[in-house]
Amino acid sequence: MPQIIDGKAISTEIKDELKVKVEELKAQGTQVCLAVIQVGNDPASSVYVGNKKKACAYIGIESLAYELPEETTQEELLELIGELNAKKEVNGILVQLPLPKHIDEDAVIRAIDPKKDVDGFHPQSVGALCIGQPGFVSCTPAGIIQLLKRSGIEIAGKNCVVIGRSNIVGKPMALLLLRENGTVTVTHSKTRDLKEVTKQADILVVAIGKPKMITREYVKEGAVVIDVGIHRNENSKLCGDVDYDDVAPLCSAITPVPGGVGPMTIAMLMHNCVESVALQNL
Ligand code: GUN
C-alpha cells in the first residue's frame, strides 16, 4: 500500500504554526493584513475567496474584502491596487483570477507592488525565484514542496518530471524542484512519447488539467505521484488528473483528490502573508 500524503493534515499543521507567528507579530505591534479583491461573482471564485477569508480568520490575519461589480473598469481596479500598494497597514494584495474579459490580467498583476504580491504572480517574483533571490513563490507549487518535505520524501538527486507548463504551477514547480537539487524534466501537450518520459520519474507532478488521464502505464513502480488536478465527474464526484485507483497500488506515495494538493494552496497563501511582513522590512 502506498503512503497517502495527507494534505489536509499538513495544511492544518502549517496554519497552526502560522497562528503562533501571527500572535508573536501582534505582540510586537504588527497586525498582518491581506486585501482580497474579487471582480464579478463567478461562483467558483466566490468559494475560493470565501475559503481564503476563513483561513485568515483562523490564523488571526485581518482580511479586507473588495467585492467589485463585473462592470468595474481596468482603470478603477488599477486605482484600487494603487491605493492598497500605498497603505502601510496592508501587507498582501490578492486579485482573484480569472478577471472579466475586458480587463488585462497581466497589467493588473504587474500593478501589484512585488512586496505585497502574495500570489507570487508578478514578473519580479517569478524572476527572483528563477535566480534564487528572496520573493514570493506561487502557492500551489510551494505547497507541493512542503507536502514532499513534511512527508519525509527526499528531492535532491531524484528524477522529477512535471507534466504541465503553466505560469502558476508547471514552471514555478520545475524551478522549485531544481532549487531542491532535483533533476527536472518539464513535459507538456507537445511532448513526444510522454509515457516514456514520465516512467523515468521518481517524483511525478501532474498538472495537465485532464480528468484521470494518468494511468499506470505512465508511472514507474515505487514513484511518488502528486496530483494537482481537480475535476467534478458526471456524478459530481471529485477526481484528479491521475486515475487514482489504477495508479495508487504502484506508487510509494500519492496525493488523494480531494485532500492532497488542494488544501496546501491556501496554507501557502497564508504563509506568504506572514512572510510579507519580513520582506517589507528588508
Ligand atoms: N484563481 C485560481 N487559482 C488562483 C490563485 O491561486 N490565485 C488567484 N489570485 N486567483 C486564482
PDB file of C-alpha atoms in Angstrom, residues 18 22 26 30-38 48-67 80 84-85 87-96 112-113 115-120 136 139 265-277 280:
ATOM      1  CA  LEU A  18       1.412  30.434  11.335  1.00  0.00           C
ATOM      2  CA  VAL A  22       0.857  35.927  13.794  1.00  0.00           C
ATOM      3  CA  LYS A  26       0.731  41.056  17.114  1.00  0.00           C
ATOM      4  CA  THR A  30       2.169  44.269  13.832  1.00  0.00           C
ATOM      5  CA  GLN A  31      -1.242  43.086  12.636  1.00  0.00           C
ATOM      6  CA  VAL A  32      -0.872  41.026   9.421  1.00  0.00           C
ATOM      7  CA  CYS A  33      -3.452  42.144   6.850  1.00  0.00           C
ATOM      8  CA  LEU A  34      -4.478  40.728   3.450  1.00  0.00           C
ATOM      9  CA  ALA A  35      -6.601  42.596   0.904  1.00  0.00           C
ATOM     10  CA  VAL A  36      -8.660  40.254  -1.300  1.00  0.00           C
ATOM     11  CA  ILE A  37     -10.206  41.657  -4.479  1.00  0.00           C
ATOM     12  CA  GLN A  38     -12.878  39.854  -6.485  1.00  0.00           C
ATOM     13  CA  TYR A  48     -12.124  30.291  -3.234  1.00  0.00           C
ATOM     14  CA  VAL A  49     -12.322  33.849  -1.873  1.00  0.00           C
ATOM     15  CA  GLY A  50     -14.590  32.680   0.974  1.00  0.00           C
ATOM     16  CA  ASN A  51     -12.076  29.954   1.891  1.00  0.00           C
ATOM     17  CA  LYS A  52      -9.209  32.469   1.863  1.00  0.00           C
ATOM     18  CA  LYS A  53     -11.114  34.782   4.215  1.00  0.00           C
ATOM     19  CA  LYS A  54     -11.899  31.831   6.524  1.00  0.00           C
ATOM     20  CA  ALA A  55      -8.219  30.820   6.633  1.00  0.00           C
ATOM     21  CA  CYS A  56      -7.271  34.409   7.527  1.00  0.00           C
ATOM     22  CA  ALA A  57      -9.780  34.404  10.383  1.00  0.00           C
ATOM     23  CA  TYR A  58      -8.457  31.045  11.660  1.00  0.00           C
ATOM     24  CA  ILE A  59      -4.861  32.282  11.732  1.00  0.00           C
ATOM     25  CA  GLY A  60      -5.584  35.787  13.027  1.00  0.00           C
ATOM     26  CA  ILE A  61      -4.767  37.633   9.801  1.00  0.00           C
ATOM     27  CA  GLU A  62      -7.043  40.588   9.125  1.00  0.00           C
ATOM     28  CA  SER A  63      -8.740  40.366   5.726  1.00  0.00           C
ATOM     29  CA  LEU A  64     -10.144  43.294   3.770  1.00  0.00           C
ATOM     30  CA  ALA A  65     -12.660  42.148   1.161  1.00  0.00           C
ATOM     31  CA  TYR A  66     -13.260  44.174  -2.000  1.00  0.00           C
ATOM     32  CA  GLU A  67     -16.176  42.727  -3.961  1.00  0.00           C
ATOM     33  CA  LEU A  80      -7.721  50.489  -6.040  1.00  0.00           C
ATOM     34  CA  LEU A  84      -3.640  49.380  -1.418  1.00  0.00           C
ATOM     35  CA  ASN A  85       0.024  49.476  -2.504  1.00  0.00           C
ATOM     36  CA  LYS A  87      -1.372  51.607   2.540  1.00  0.00           C
ATOM     37  CA  LYS A  88       1.272  50.652   5.101  1.00  0.00           C
ATOM     38  CA  GLU A  89      -1.157  48.508   7.095  1.00  0.00           C
ATOM     39  CA  VAL A  90      -1.914  46.253   4.079  1.00  0.00           C
ATOM     40  CA  ASN A  91       0.729  43.503   3.793  1.00  0.00           C
ATOM     41  CA  GLY A  92      -0.664  41.395   0.963  1.00  0.00           C
ATOM     42  CA  ILE A  93      -2.827  42.074  -2.104  1.00  0.00           C
ATOM     43  CA  LEU A  94      -4.614  39.247  -3.892  1.00  0.00           C
ATOM     44  CA  VAL A  95      -6.710  39.724  -7.017  1.00  0.00           C
ATOM     45  CA  GLN A  96      -8.771  36.599  -7.615  1.00  0.00           C
ATOM     46  CA  ILE A 112       0.685  44.981  -7.551  1.00  0.00           C
ATOM     47  CA  ASP A 113       3.727  46.050  -5.508  1.00  0.00           C
ATOM     48  CA  LYS A 115       6.495  43.346  -1.871  1.00  0.00           C
ATOM     49  CA  LYS A 116       2.741  42.673  -1.487  1.00  0.00           C
ATOM     50  CA  ASP A 117       2.426  40.055  -4.271  1.00  0.00           C
ATOM     51  CA  VAL A 118       1.393  37.163  -2.008  1.00  0.00           C
ATOM     52  CA  ASP A 119       0.231  35.108  -5.038  1.00  0.00           C
ATOM     53  CA  GLY A 120       3.785  35.234  -6.443  1.00  0.00           C
ATOM     54  CA  PHE A 136       7.056  35.310  -3.098  1.00  0.00           C
ATOM     55  CA  CYS A 139       1.281  28.974  -3.635  1.00  0.00           C
ATOM     56  CA  THR A 265      -2.574  26.330  -1.758  1.00  0.00           C
ATOM     57  CA  ILE A 266      -4.392  28.370   0.887  1.00  0.00           C
ATOM     58  CA  ALA A 267      -1.943  27.329   3.627  1.00  0.00           C
ATOM     59  CA  MET A 268       0.919  28.689   1.489  1.00  0.00           C
ATOM     60  CA  LEU A 269      -1.002  31.888   0.721  1.00  0.00           C
ATOM     61  CA  MET A 270      -1.239  32.394   4.484  1.00  0.00           C
ATOM     62  CA  HIS A 271       2.486  31.598   4.751  1.00  0.00           C
ATOM     63  CA  ASN A 272       3.217  34.264   2.124  1.00  0.00           C
ATOM     64  CA  CYS A 273       1.093  36.832   4.005  1.00  0.00           C
ATOM     65  CA  VAL A 274       3.127  36.244   7.171  1.00  0.00           C
ATOM     66  CA  GLU A 275       6.391  36.250   5.174  1.00  0.00           C
ATOM     67  CA  SER A 276       5.406  39.590   3.600  1.00  0.00           C
ATOM     68  CA  VAL A 277       5.977  41.368   6.916  1.00  0.00           C
ATOM     69  CA  GLN A 280       8.543  44.612   3.679  1.00  0.00           C
TER      70      GLN A 280
END
